[in-house]
XYZ file of C-alpha atoms in Angstrom:
738
model
C 53.932 3.387 5.033
C 51.890 0.465 3.733
C 48.661 0.342 1.737
C 46.352 -2.679 1.878
C 43.485 -2.842 -0.631
C 40.746 -5.215 0.472
C 38.593 -6.185 -2.506
C 35.139 -7.174 -1.332
C 31.752 -8.065 -2.708
C 29.138 -5.548 -1.652
C 26.814 -7.187 0.901
C 28.981 -10.311 1.116
C 29.008 -11.930 4.605
C 32.292 -13.790 4.033
C 33.879 -10.587 2.739
C 32.676 -8.807 5.887
C 34.234 -11.426 8.171
C 37.474 -11.312 6.184
C 37.539 -7.502 6.441
C 37.128 -7.662 10.218
C 39.850 -10.300 10.505
C 42.195 -8.237 8.325
C 41.527 -5.049 10.298
C 42.243 -6.826 13.583
C 45.481 -8.105 12.085
C 46.659 -4.934 10.297
C 45.526 -2.327 12.876
C 45.398 0.597 10.401
C 45.373 4.243 11.443
C 43.000 5.195 8.589
C 40.276 3.274 6.733
C 39.236 4.388 3.245
C 35.855 3.086 2.048
C 34.058 3.133 -1.278
C 31.430 5.712 -0.346
C 30.462 9.143 -1.753
C 33.108 11.597 -0.621
C 30.683 14.436 0.069
C 28.724 12.226 2.501
C 31.719 11.369 4.656
C 30.226 13.037 7.736
C 27.320 10.561 7.667
C 29.719 7.665 8.287
C 30.227 8.883 11.857
C 26.704 7.596 12.646
C 27.542 3.977 11.863
C 27.871 2.069 15.107
C 25.860 4.558 17.161
C 22.734 3.387 18.984
C 19.570 3.781 16.941
C 21.059 3.460 13.454
C 20.364 -0.183 12.654
C 20.897 -1.783 9.253
C 19.494 -2.265 6.712
C 19.625 1.459 6.009
C 20.663 3.616 3.073
C 22.170 7.035 2.699
C 19.860 9.053 0.483
C 21.508 11.778 -1.552
C 19.190 14.176 -3.327
C 19.339 17.430 -5.232
C 18.248 20.155 -2.832
C 16.275 21.995 -5.512
C 14.769 18.803 -6.978
C 14.460 15.987 -4.389
C 13.117 13.619 -7.031
C 16.674 13.316 -8.381
C 18.274 11.047 -5.830
C 20.727 8.189 -5.332
C 20.942 5.570 -2.614
C 23.894 3.895 -0.919
C 22.414 0.881 0.909
C 24.007 -1.073 3.758
C 23.104 -4.363 5.403
C 24.377 -5.562 8.762
C 26.642 -7.954 6.821
C 27.958 -5.364 4.329
C 31.782 -5.239 4.504
C 31.864 -1.416 4.295
C 29.396 -1.146 7.193
C 31.471 -3.475 9.352
C 34.727 -1.724 8.456
C 33.384 1.726 9.364
C 31.821 0.412 12.590
C 35.173 -1.179 13.508
C 36.995 2.109 12.889
C 34.445 4.273 14.744
C 34.557 1.983 17.751
C 38.351 2.416 17.953
C 38.521 6.098 16.987
C 40.347 5.262 13.771
C 40.008 7.859 10.996
C 37.501 7.024 8.269
C 37.478 8.627 4.833
C 35.010 8.265 1.956
C 36.800 8.049 -1.389
C 34.163 7.453 -4.082
C 32.964 10.060 -6.588
C 30.857 12.715 -4.807
C 27.074 12.522 -5.113
C 27.104 16.130 -6.327
C 28.701 14.840 -9.539
C 26.825 11.531 -9.723
C 23.373 13.115 -9.386
C 24.245 15.881 -11.860
C 24.324 13.007 -14.359
C 25.234 14.201 -17.847
C 24.881 10.615 -19.064
C 28.620 9.979 -19.277
C 28.459 7.562 -16.350
C 26.630 5.099 -18.537
C 28.677 5.695 -21.671
C 30.883 2.753 -22.600
C 33.978 2.727 -24.748
C 34.482 -0.735 -26.201
C 33.061 -3.794 -24.457
C 33.549 -4.379 -20.760
C 33.090 -7.886 -19.305
C 29.464 -8.069 -18.113
C 30.279 -10.470 -15.280
C 33.911 -11.036 -14.220
C 32.836 -13.636 -11.664
C 31.419 -15.778 -14.464
C 34.791 -15.804 -16.230
C 36.630 -16.697 -13.023
C 34.125 -19.430 -12.141
C 34.385 -20.874 -15.633
C 38.165 -20.920 -15.333
C 37.744 -22.856 -12.071
C 35.388 -25.322 -13.743
C 32.180 -24.158 -12.043
C 29.285 -23.052 -14.300
C 27.578 -21.165 -11.473
C 29.478 -17.934 -10.581
C 27.336 -17.256 -7.482
C 28.021 -20.704 -6.065
C 31.726 -20.452 -6.888
C 32.087 -17.082 -5.123
C 30.210 -18.336 -2.073
C 32.382 -21.440 -1.815
C 35.647 -19.532 -2.255
C 34.878 -16.355 -0.276
C 31.510 -15.956 1.441
C 31.462 -19.236 3.367
C 35.051 -18.857 4.538
C 36.106 -15.420 5.780
C 39.840 -16.176 5.852
C 41.045 -12.619 6.447
C 43.966 -10.944 4.667
C 45.081 -13.995 2.589
C 41.684 -14.072 0.869
C 42.190 -10.529 -0.417
C 45.518 -11.386 -2.014
C 43.743 -14.082 -4.032
C 40.908 -11.707 -4.943
C 43.360 -9.046 -6.162
C 45.200 -11.556 -8.352
C 41.918 -12.913 -9.778
C 40.530 -9.474 -10.570
C 43.766 -8.385 -12.231
C 43.388 -11.337 -14.561
C 39.686 -10.605 -15.139
C 40.342 -6.941 -16.011
C 43.225 -7.641 -18.313
C 42.575 -6.052 -21.696
C 39.083 -4.835 -20.772
C 37.892 -1.246 -21.254
C 35.801 0.364 -18.527
C 33.092 2.966 -18.849
C 33.682 6.692 -18.499
C 31.767 6.658 -15.228
C 33.990 3.903 -13.796
C 37.121 5.774 -14.904
C 35.970 8.857 -13.043
C 35.163 6.905 -9.891
C 38.522 5.145 -9.880
C 40.385 8.388 -10.596
C 38.697 9.950 -7.566
C 39.577 6.925 -5.411
C 43.232 7.155 -6.434
C 43.298 10.872 -5.673
C 41.865 10.213 -2.199
C 44.434 7.468 -1.646
C 47.282 9.819 -2.596
C 45.931 12.393 -0.147
C 45.923 9.812 2.662
C 49.527 8.911 1.838
C 50.482 12.594 1.790
C 48.814 13.146 5.179
C 51.308 10.762 6.752
C 49.201 7.754 7.724
C 51.438 4.770 8.253
C 49.002 1.906 7.669
C 46.224 2.533 5.177
C 43.409 0.060 4.511
C 41.135 0.549 1.507
C 37.796 -1.305 1.426
C 36.315 -1.290 -2.069
C 34.610 -3.489 -4.608
C 36.825 -6.298 -5.846
C 36.563 -5.040 -9.439
C 38.336 -1.782 -8.493
C 41.338 -3.363 -6.750
C 43.693 -3.429 -9.778
C 42.780 0.180 -10.631
C 43.921 1.443 -7.204
C 47.514 0.502 -7.829
C 49.213 3.918 -8.001
C 52.117 2.601 -10.055
C 51.909 3.837 -13.629
C 49.032 6.249 -12.954
C 49.842 9.905 -12.430
C 48.016 12.480 -10.367
C 47.858 14.815 -13.364
C 46.017 12.263 -15.531
C 43.482 11.643 -12.781
C 43.014 15.372 -12.293
C 42.365 15.750 -16.019
C 39.708 12.995 -15.836
C 37.876 14.817 -13.036
C 38.296 18.358 -14.314
C 35.199 20.344 -15.339
C 32.522 17.851 -14.226
C 29.060 19.269 -13.561
C 27.969 19.545 -9.944
C 24.726 20.299 -8.124
C 23.958 21.115 -4.497
C 23.182 17.842 -2.759
C 21.754 17.078 0.693
C 21.785 13.671 2.334
C 19.819 11.760 4.945
C 19.778 8.284 6.434
C 16.610 6.349 5.560
C 15.394 2.865 6.573
C 15.940 0.146 3.986
C 14.701 -3.426 3.628
C 16.240 -6.752 2.744
C 13.815 -7.049 -0.143
C 15.216 -3.827 -1.634
C 18.730 -5.330 -1.463
C 17.805 -8.100 -3.882
C 18.754 -8.178 -7.525
C 15.073 -8.610 -8.374
C 14.359 -5.119 -6.986
C 16.519 -3.583 -9.721
C 19.503 -2.826 -7.461
C 22.614 -3.274 -9.651
C 24.806 -4.468 -6.775
C 21.966 -6.569 -5.374
C 22.093 -10.109 -4.009
C 19.582 -12.923 -4.298
C 19.303 -13.984 -0.652
C 19.874 -11.211 1.930
C 18.141 -13.142 4.717
C 20.401 -16.144 4.138
C 23.478 -13.930 3.959
C 22.639 -12.342 7.311
C 22.287 -15.827 8.777
C 25.639 -16.898 7.307
C 27.290 -13.812 8.813
C 25.719 -14.303 12.246
C 26.328 -18.095 12.306
C 29.432 -18.847 10.231
C 30.343 -22.115 11.917
C 29.471 -25.705 11.139
C 26.178 -25.420 13.010
C 24.894 -22.636 10.719
C 22.896 -25.038 8.540
C 21.214 -26.673 11.520
C 20.343 -23.262 12.983
C 18.780 -22.173 9.690
C 16.691 -25.342 9.518
C 15.541 -24.750 13.098
C 14.320 -21.294 12.054
C 12.594 -22.841 9.035
C 10.866 -25.432 11.203
C 9.690 -22.769 13.636
C 8.288 -20.728 10.738
C 6.464 -23.726 9.275
C 4.939 -24.634 12.645
C 3.690 -21.059 12.985
C 1.969 -21.552 9.624
C 0.289 -24.751 10.797
C 2.623 -27.216 9.065
C 4.377 -30.197 10.577
C 8.087 -29.893 11.446
C 9.399 -32.247 14.119
C 12.912 -32.784 15.528
C 13.165 -35.874 13.302
C 12.527 -33.621 10.306
C 15.370 -31.336 11.402
C 17.822 -34.205 11.795
C 16.886 -35.668 8.417
C 17.065 -32.306 6.641
C 20.491 -31.502 8.132
C 21.899 -34.872 7.087
C 20.397 -34.524 3.608
C 21.955 -31.058 3.146
C 25.380 -32.452 4.080
C 24.941 -35.368 1.696
C 23.869 -33.104 -1.156
C 26.911 -30.851 -0.685
C 29.192 -33.911 -0.853
C 27.465 -35.242 -3.976
C 27.740 -31.833 -5.670
C 31.394 -31.354 -4.755
C 30.890 -28.341 -2.499
C 33.065 -27.724 0.593
C 29.960 -27.193 2.742
C 26.187 -26.969 2.227
C 25.110 -23.788 0.498
C 21.693 -22.235 0.120
C 20.699 -24.546 -2.734
C 21.460 -27.657 -0.680
C 19.681 -26.319 2.396
C 16.544 -25.398 0.447
C 16.477 -28.700 -1.433
C 16.809 -30.596 1.836
C 14.145 -28.530 3.596
C 11.725 -28.909 0.691
C 12.263 -32.668 0.475
C 11.794 -33.309 4.188
C 9.454 -30.556 5.458
C 7.956 -28.835 2.383
C 6.742 -25.235 2.469
C 9.722 -23.992 0.510
C 7.913 -20.904 -0.781
C 7.281 -19.659 2.761
C 10.889 -20.323 3.777
C 12.218 -18.544 0.706
C 10.063 -15.456 1.256
C 10.495 -15.154 5.025
C 14.019 -16.440 5.677
C 15.974 -16.433 2.423
C 14.890 -12.875 1.526
C 13.027 -11.570 4.570
C 11.365 -8.294 5.447
C 13.939 -6.821 7.813
C 13.546 -3.033 8.101
C 16.270 -0.773 9.482
C 15.850 2.176 11.815
C 17.226 5.702 11.957
C 17.553 7.766 15.173
C 15.795 11.110 15.381
C 19.009 13.112 15.617
C 20.559 11.509 12.520
C 20.648 13.566 9.307
C 17.030 13.737 8.115
C 14.722 16.282 6.564
C 12.534 17.984 9.235
C 9.378 16.466 7.754
C 10.712 12.918 8.165
C 11.675 13.672 11.750
C 8.162 14.968 12.497
C 6.598 11.879 10.914
C 8.773 9.673 13.119
C 7.513 11.548 16.184
C 3.908 11.119 15.027
C 4.478 7.388 14.534
C 5.738 7.039 18.096
C 2.854 9.100 19.453
C 0.359 6.885 17.616
C 2.229 3.732 18.706
C 2.350 2.584 15.107
C 5.811 1.370 14.198
C 6.751 1.193 10.500
C 7.529 -2.334 9.335
C 8.294 -3.664 5.876
C 5.884 -6.602 5.982
C 2.328 -5.721 4.960
C -0.195 -6.078 7.757
C -3.821 -5.157 8.392
C -4.538 -2.624 11.157
C -8.002 -2.254 12.664
C -8.740 1.166 14.176
C -11.474 2.027 16.667
C -12.116 5.754 16.279
C -13.763 5.957 19.695
C -10.365 5.532 21.369
C -7.701 8.274 21.479
C -5.048 5.925 20.059
C -7.285 4.795 17.210
C -8.109 8.397 16.345
C -4.423 9.425 16.383
C -3.521 6.521 14.111
C -6.326 7.394 11.725
C -5.229 11.043 11.569
C -1.623 9.984 10.937
C -2.469 7.556 8.128
C -4.910 9.977 6.485
C -2.415 12.867 6.659
C 0.312 10.788 5.045
C -2.187 9.621 2.429
C -3.131 13.239 1.754
C 0.544 14.111 1.413
C 1.022 11.414 -1.218
C 2.945 9.071 1.105
C 0.695 5.989 1.183
C 2.128 4.156 4.162
C -1.408 2.827 4.694
C -4.156 2.158 2.166
C -7.802 1.965 3.335
C -9.383 -1.428 2.850
C -12.539 -1.032 0.795
C -15.706 -2.392 2.332
C -14.177 -2.844 5.782
C -15.605 0.264 7.424
C -18.336 -0.504 9.936
C -21.847 0.755 9.376
C -21.476 3.002 12.407
C -18.256 4.412 10.936
C -16.455 3.808 14.238
C -13.994 1.390 12.665
C -11.376 1.714 9.956
C -9.279 -1.001 8.365
C -5.917 -0.168 6.792
C -3.269 -2.237 5.073
C 0.108 -0.756 6.043
C 3.621 -1.475 4.767
C 6.615 0.855 4.889
C 8.623 0.819 1.679
C 11.974 2.637 1.284
C 10.464 4.674 -1.554
C 8.244 6.378 1.007
C 11.329 7.984 2.540
C 12.038 9.539 -0.839
C 8.444 10.751 -1.006
C 8.890 12.489 2.341
C 11.949 14.264 0.996
C 10.058 15.261 -2.141
C 7.096 16.528 -0.128
C 9.244 18.446 2.354
C 8.772 21.529 0.183
C 5.160 21.710 1.399
C 6.196 22.170 5.031
C 8.484 21.059 7.823
C 5.756 19.252 9.793
C 3.214 16.667 8.718
C 0.247 18.924 9.517
C 1.510 21.937 7.594
C 2.725 19.858 4.638
C -0.511 17.857 4.304
C -2.577 21.046 4.663
C -0.611 22.832 1.950
C -0.924 19.909 -0.437
C -4.694 19.567 0.059
C -5.177 23.293 -0.494
C -3.168 22.972 -3.702
C -5.189 19.953 -4.830
C -8.441 21.789 -4.180
C -7.228 24.764 -6.190
C -6.371 22.515 -9.133
C -9.572 20.423 -8.927
C -11.705 20.596 -12.054
C -14.956 19.026 -10.835
C -17.273 19.023 -7.846
C -16.632 15.371 -7.011
C -12.878 15.986 -6.945
C -13.276 18.931 -4.564
C -15.547 16.876 -2.303
C -12.866 14.180 -2.187
C -10.334 16.772 -1.035
C -12.729 18.107 1.615
C -13.454 14.585 2.849
C -9.757 13.764 3.154
C -9.137 17.042 4.995
C -11.920 16.201 7.470
C -10.647 12.674 8.043
C -7.125 14.047 8.549
C -8.373 16.694 11.015
C -6.771 19.480 8.962
C -9.058 22.435 9.645
C -6.917 24.882 7.691
C -7.439 22.714 4.615
C -11.184 22.248 5.180
C -12.223 25.916 5.178
C -10.733 27.090 1.851
C -11.880 23.944 0.065
C -15.417 24.227 1.456
C -15.576 27.806 0.153
C -14.306 26.613 -3.209
C -16.921 23.841 -3.218
C -19.722 26.292 -2.459
C -18.609 28.656 -5.214
C -18.277 25.872 -7.765
C -21.645 24.320 -6.843
C -23.406 27.687 -7.117
C -22.225 28.088 -10.703
C -22.797 24.497 -11.885
C -26.103 24.235 -13.815
C -26.035 20.408 -14.072
C -28.331 18.859 -11.434
C -26.713 15.482 -12.062
C -23.354 16.834 -10.923
C -24.949 18.170 -7.751
C -26.575 14.805 -7.059
C -23.213 13.077 -7.523
C -21.629 15.040 -4.686
C -24.500 14.681 -2.213
C -23.516 11.153 -1.146
C -19.793 11.797 -0.479
C -20.709 15.029 1.296
C -23.150 13.185 3.544
C -20.473 10.568 4.283
C -18.003 13.316 5.156
C -20.514 14.958 7.494
C -21.472 11.681 9.129
C -17.878 10.611 9.497
C -16.922 14.037 10.789
C -19.470 13.663 13.571
C -17.819 10.427 14.657
C -14.436 12.182 14.750
C -15.885 15.139 16.665
C -14.789 17.615 13.995
C -16.559 20.888 13.319
C -18.237 20.714 9.900
C -20.763 23.528 10.268
C -19.722 25.247 7.046
C -19.873 21.964 5.154
C -23.390 21.298 6.486
C -24.511 24.646 5.104
C -23.137 23.715 1.690
C -24.909 20.360 1.885
C -28.256 21.971 2.758
C -27.883 24.356 -0.170
C -27.154 21.490 -2.544
C -30.229 19.599 -1.345
C -32.447 22.622 -2.083
C -31.030 22.927 -5.614
C -31.393 19.186 -6.249
C -35.025 19.177 -5.152
C -35.774 22.143 -7.398
C -34.128 20.709 -10.492
C -34.450 16.932 -10.381
C -37.952 16.673 -11.904
C -37.036 18.581 -15.098
C -33.786 16.620 -15.228
C -35.764 13.350 -15.402
C -37.587 14.308 -18.597
C -36.840 12.717 -21.975
C -34.026 10.430 -20.809
C -32.627 7.627 -22.938
C -31.897 4.213 -21.440
C -28.335 5.023 -20.323
C -29.264 8.399 -18.838
C -32.241 6.846 -17.043
C -30.017 4.147 -15.513
C -27.622 6.830 -14.292
C -30.494 8.887 -12.870
C -31.802 5.848 -10.984
C -28.405 5.499 -9.292
C -28.426 9.193 -8.412
C -31.936 9.078 -6.925
C -30.953 6.112 -4.772
C -27.813 7.941 -3.695
C -29.725 11.057 -2.668
C -32.160 8.928 -0.634
C -29.205 7.206 1.062
C -27.496 10.529 1.817
C -30.607 12.072 3.358
C -31.229 8.949 5.419
C -27.600 8.877 6.570
C -27.991 12.335 8.129
C -31.685 11.954 8.997
C -32.211 15.111 6.981
C -35.685 16.700 7.318
C -36.101 16.851 3.536
C -35.986 13.067 3.355
C -39.669 12.821 4.320
C -40.779 16.229 3.018
C -39.363 17.749 -0.121
C -37.671 14.638 -1.507
C -40.786 12.555 -0.890
C -42.864 15.090 -2.842
C -40.382 14.913 -5.708
C -40.505 11.114 -5.740
C -44.311 11.130 -5.905
C -44.133 13.275 -9.030
C -41.487 11.029 -10.584
C -43.474 7.878 -9.788
C -46.160 8.881 -12.274
C -45.853 7.037 -15.598
C -45.892 9.653 -18.355
C -44.938 9.672 -21.993
C -41.865 11.863 -21.430
C -40.643 10.032 -18.320
C -38.665 6.831 -18.512
C -40.282 3.801 -16.868
C -37.017 3.001 -15.091
C -37.138 6.315 -13.202
C -40.834 5.912 -12.324
C -40.240 2.394 -11.026
C -37.280 3.428 -8.890
C -39.183 6.400 -7.463
C -42.026 4.059 -6.487
C -39.587 1.668 -4.789
C -37.945 4.511 -2.836
C -41.355 5.698 -1.642
C -42.083 2.146 -0.514
C -38.747 1.674 1.255
C -38.979 5.017 3.067
C -42.433 4.126 4.409
C -44.130 7.073 2.742
C -46.255 4.767 0.608
C -47.917 1.698 2.034
C -48.347 -1.597 0.252
C -51.825 -0.723 -1.021
C -50.695 2.493 -2.708
C -47.619 0.839 -4.187
C -49.822 -1.953 -5.544
C -52.142 0.579 -7.176
C -49.233 2.393 -8.804
C -47.735 -0.901 -9.963
C -51.104 -1.950 -11.420
C -51.358 1.363 -13.292
C -47.832 1.014 -14.672
C -48.519 -2.522 -15.834
C -52.063 -1.915 -17.055
C -53.321 -2.780 -20.524
C -52.879 0.818 -21.762
C -49.125 0.812 -21.093
C -46.719 -0.540 -23.681
C -44.896 -3.702 -22.638
C -41.347 -2.194 -22.810
C -42.449 0.716 -20.581
C -43.950 -1.693 -18.068
C -40.820 -3.852 -18.132
C -38.665 -0.789 -17.486
C -40.925 0.128 -14.555
C -40.538 -3.376 -13.105
C -36.761 -3.188 -13.543
C -36.604 0.156 -11.771
C -38.861 -1.053 -8.988
C -37.172 -4.405 -8.364
C -33.561 -3.749 -9.407
C -31.059 -5.156 -6.920
C -33.467 -6.967 -4.594
C -36.515 -9.180 -4.894
C -37.284 -9.177 -1.170
C -40.289 -6.924 -1.677
C -41.946 -9.619 -3.817
C -41.142 -12.367 -1.326
C -42.836 -10.547 1.534
C -45.698 -8.854 -0.304
C -47.810 -11.323 -2.221
C -50.157 -8.651 -3.551
C -47.244 -7.043 -5.444
C -46.079 -10.460 -6.605
C -49.575 -11.163 -7.838
C -49.689 -7.899 -9.818
C -46.386 -8.727 -11.535
C -47.466 -12.317 -12.128
C -50.780 -11.306 -13.695
C -49.058 -8.703 -15.883
C -46.600 -11.265 -17.182
C -49.401 -13.736 -17.848
C -51.326 -11.147 -19.843
C -48.505 -10.388 -22.281
C -48.800 -11.575 -25.852
C -46.043 -13.664 -27.329
C -44.606 -10.688 -29.221
C -44.817 -8.416 -26.176
C -43.123 -11.056 -24.003
C -40.316 -11.435 -26.538
C -39.840 -7.654 -26.443
C -39.377 -7.486 -22.660
C -37.791 -10.829 -21.801
C -34.240 -9.430 -21.969
C -35.061 -6.667 -19.467
C -36.844 -9.089 -17.173
C -34.007 -11.614 -17.313
C -31.576 -8.853 -16.339
C -33.832 -7.736 -13.483
C -34.567 -11.150 -11.981
C -31.058 -12.421 -12.679
C -29.670 -9.826 -10.285
C -31.654 -11.301 -7.362
C -30.008 -13.543 -4.814
C -30.444 -17.275 -5.575
C -32.529 -17.720 -2.409
C -34.845 -14.906 -3.479
C -35.330 -16.451 -6.898
C -36.129 -19.840 -5.355
C -38.690 -18.318 -2.988
C -40.372 -16.348 -5.791
C -40.496 -19.506 -7.923
C -41.999 -21.488 -5.073
C -44.613 -18.845 -4.395
C -45.475 -18.545 -8.074
C -45.836 -22.287 -8.753
C -47.255 -23.522 -5.454
C -50.923 -23.101 -6.328
C -52.888 -20.080 -5.075
C -50.568 -17.305 -4.002
C -50.374 -17.137 -0.217
C -48.563 -14.970 2.257
C -44.877 -15.749 2.702
C -43.535 -15.855 6.213
C -40.251 -17.543 5.508
C -40.974 -19.851 8.478
C -43.743 -22.089 7.158
C -47.474 -21.990 7.882
C -47.402 -23.140 11.518
C -46.069 -19.954 13.181
C -47.143 -19.520 16.826
C -48.382 -15.928 16.945
C -47.870 -15.545 20.710
C -44.274 -16.752 20.587
C -43.593 -14.624 17.508
C -44.931 -11.586 19.391
C -42.486 -12.237 22.225
C -39.639 -12.417 19.717
C -40.677 -9.078 18.231
C -40.692 -7.499 21.697
C -37.089 -8.636 22.193
C -36.065 -7.305 18.775
C -37.703 -3.947 19.531
C -35.729 -3.674 22.763
C -32.467 -4.523 20.949
C -33.172 -1.844 18.343
C -34.287 0.757 20.870
C -37.880 0.860 19.550
C -40.459 1.701 22.276
C -42.775 -1.130 23.224
C -46.522 -0.667 22.979
C -48.744 -1.487 25.962
C -50.888 -3.972 24.161
C -49.322 -5.891 21.341
C -51.575 -7.836 19.055
C -50.371 -11.230 17.910
C -47.834 -10.777 15.138
C -48.950 -11.569 11.636
C -46.857 -13.927 9.551
C -45.985 -11.039 7.240
C -44.610 -8.975 10.146
C -42.602 -11.959 11.352
C -41.189 -12.363 7.852
C -40.203 -8.716 7.753
């Protein structure tokens, strides 16, 4: 019976090649790997079709999925390659590390340290060899070679020297005691050739000489345990990096995969070819001459620096000197966004399996790199993708995030930014308590959110998300809750706040062909209550409250127009006419905005608006009140002044009539109002105001051909679906400008 302990570096490509060479040479009848013992059954999946690295085994507490640990693998991880080698040849595989049931129970002893352990044994070994860079030393000695069994003899000797006199943590003692116990069991079971694949640091501790089974049993006795489940989850190269917080991480997983796949002398040239291809895709120059020069420069740099062959530093320096674009190469090739895959029948929670089915049905494959996805809701595929992304978003698994401002005016298009992160797999495990399928889990979570909502706007947000996700069982209870809460809320402002999102939900629901009858009834009831209470609510407002009310009035107008609601031209128009009156108890900002809304809706013509504006700016009205009226009327857009010279004249005459003191009192308000206009609008208003007698603005000059303009208007009417009249009078310059 012989035991061979192969000390490796986790995720080391040279270690992986050496492990494979040693296994081919030793031909063991059992392979022991540093892996949680209670997840041994999961190792049988390595090497099967569908399970592609990078992946990780997720171990989580069944009663509290948020408490979890990961065991990641890359395609170049030595443990992954050793298990795949054994599974392919029907060689027994055993996991020998401390069980996850103990690790996750975590009483804090794992992190407790007695004495001072060496923080980085590789640094000490590299320093002894005269190299100040431990990463470069390890790559030169191990990762770029892959010499097989002889390399492990050198590693064992080096680690024995590095561990001499050091004191390990309690957690490490427990892990190594469990490994030794598993090794003794393999010896007892009669295996003739035993190979152990473990981290190089543990090699000296697995020497059974001088360590008794009773002492190891005492170390492991009485440890807390919890019930743990496990599942394979996709992982990414980025999550393998040290920068991600992974303690056993590496700096360059993409480079390491390349070194494993192309270990020969042509590996550098192949990497530079990939870099050149990437740079050309990004629009940069990278010719064959660049490749030849970069390859030669990398070789020269390695010679000058005393390295046996070019490493990553030499390759990157050469590429940057010859081709440039080093940041792109580092992100895409040195690290990379490789994402593993897990087959449906591998150990997973039912919710994750259902999500995978939904992703295939929607033809939306999860990838690690962020990308923008445009969805057309008029197509079955676009609608399925939208439902999937919204349901995951509702569940608290934000695979996709909606891009603000990218939804089309017709609401037929959605834009999402999607990127699958490994943490989302943990979220699915955590959310599996809501249900075993995506629909049931998302529905349960939205119902819970609606029950916990404290305000009307929050409930409307839940209803909207339920509609967009096509979760009818979540819509109905939340609509009832919304109706009950709205009926008992005495604040008209709160009701006005929810009118706009409700209208958007109804409009968007129509596009998705969802039944929102109950929600429409709630909306109609809210409109009635708003119309009844908005006039009293606009009395005796201070400046801040008036500004907020102006936003609410504009929102209500927008909501009614969005749905073409009958009250837009009836009840709400009557309310606006009352609010447009300038009274002592009504803020000028509200009166001005009401007048503008009446103008924009077409209820008031230019003549009536001009009369109201003249009244508001008349000599009997205080200058600050008139300025507030102008701000409310013009806020956000000066187009109305550009195309209606009578209104511009009223404002101009009012400004000219102000005394110096009155002008000083209102100049701040006016500067804020006119400063919000577009630069082109301000230039046009200035030109109209300083160009002599005020004349009509067409925007096209004074020599407009009325007959040709009329023909243009006929074409525009046809494009907009507006019926043509039998006899069309020549278009006025004002109409052309509009």
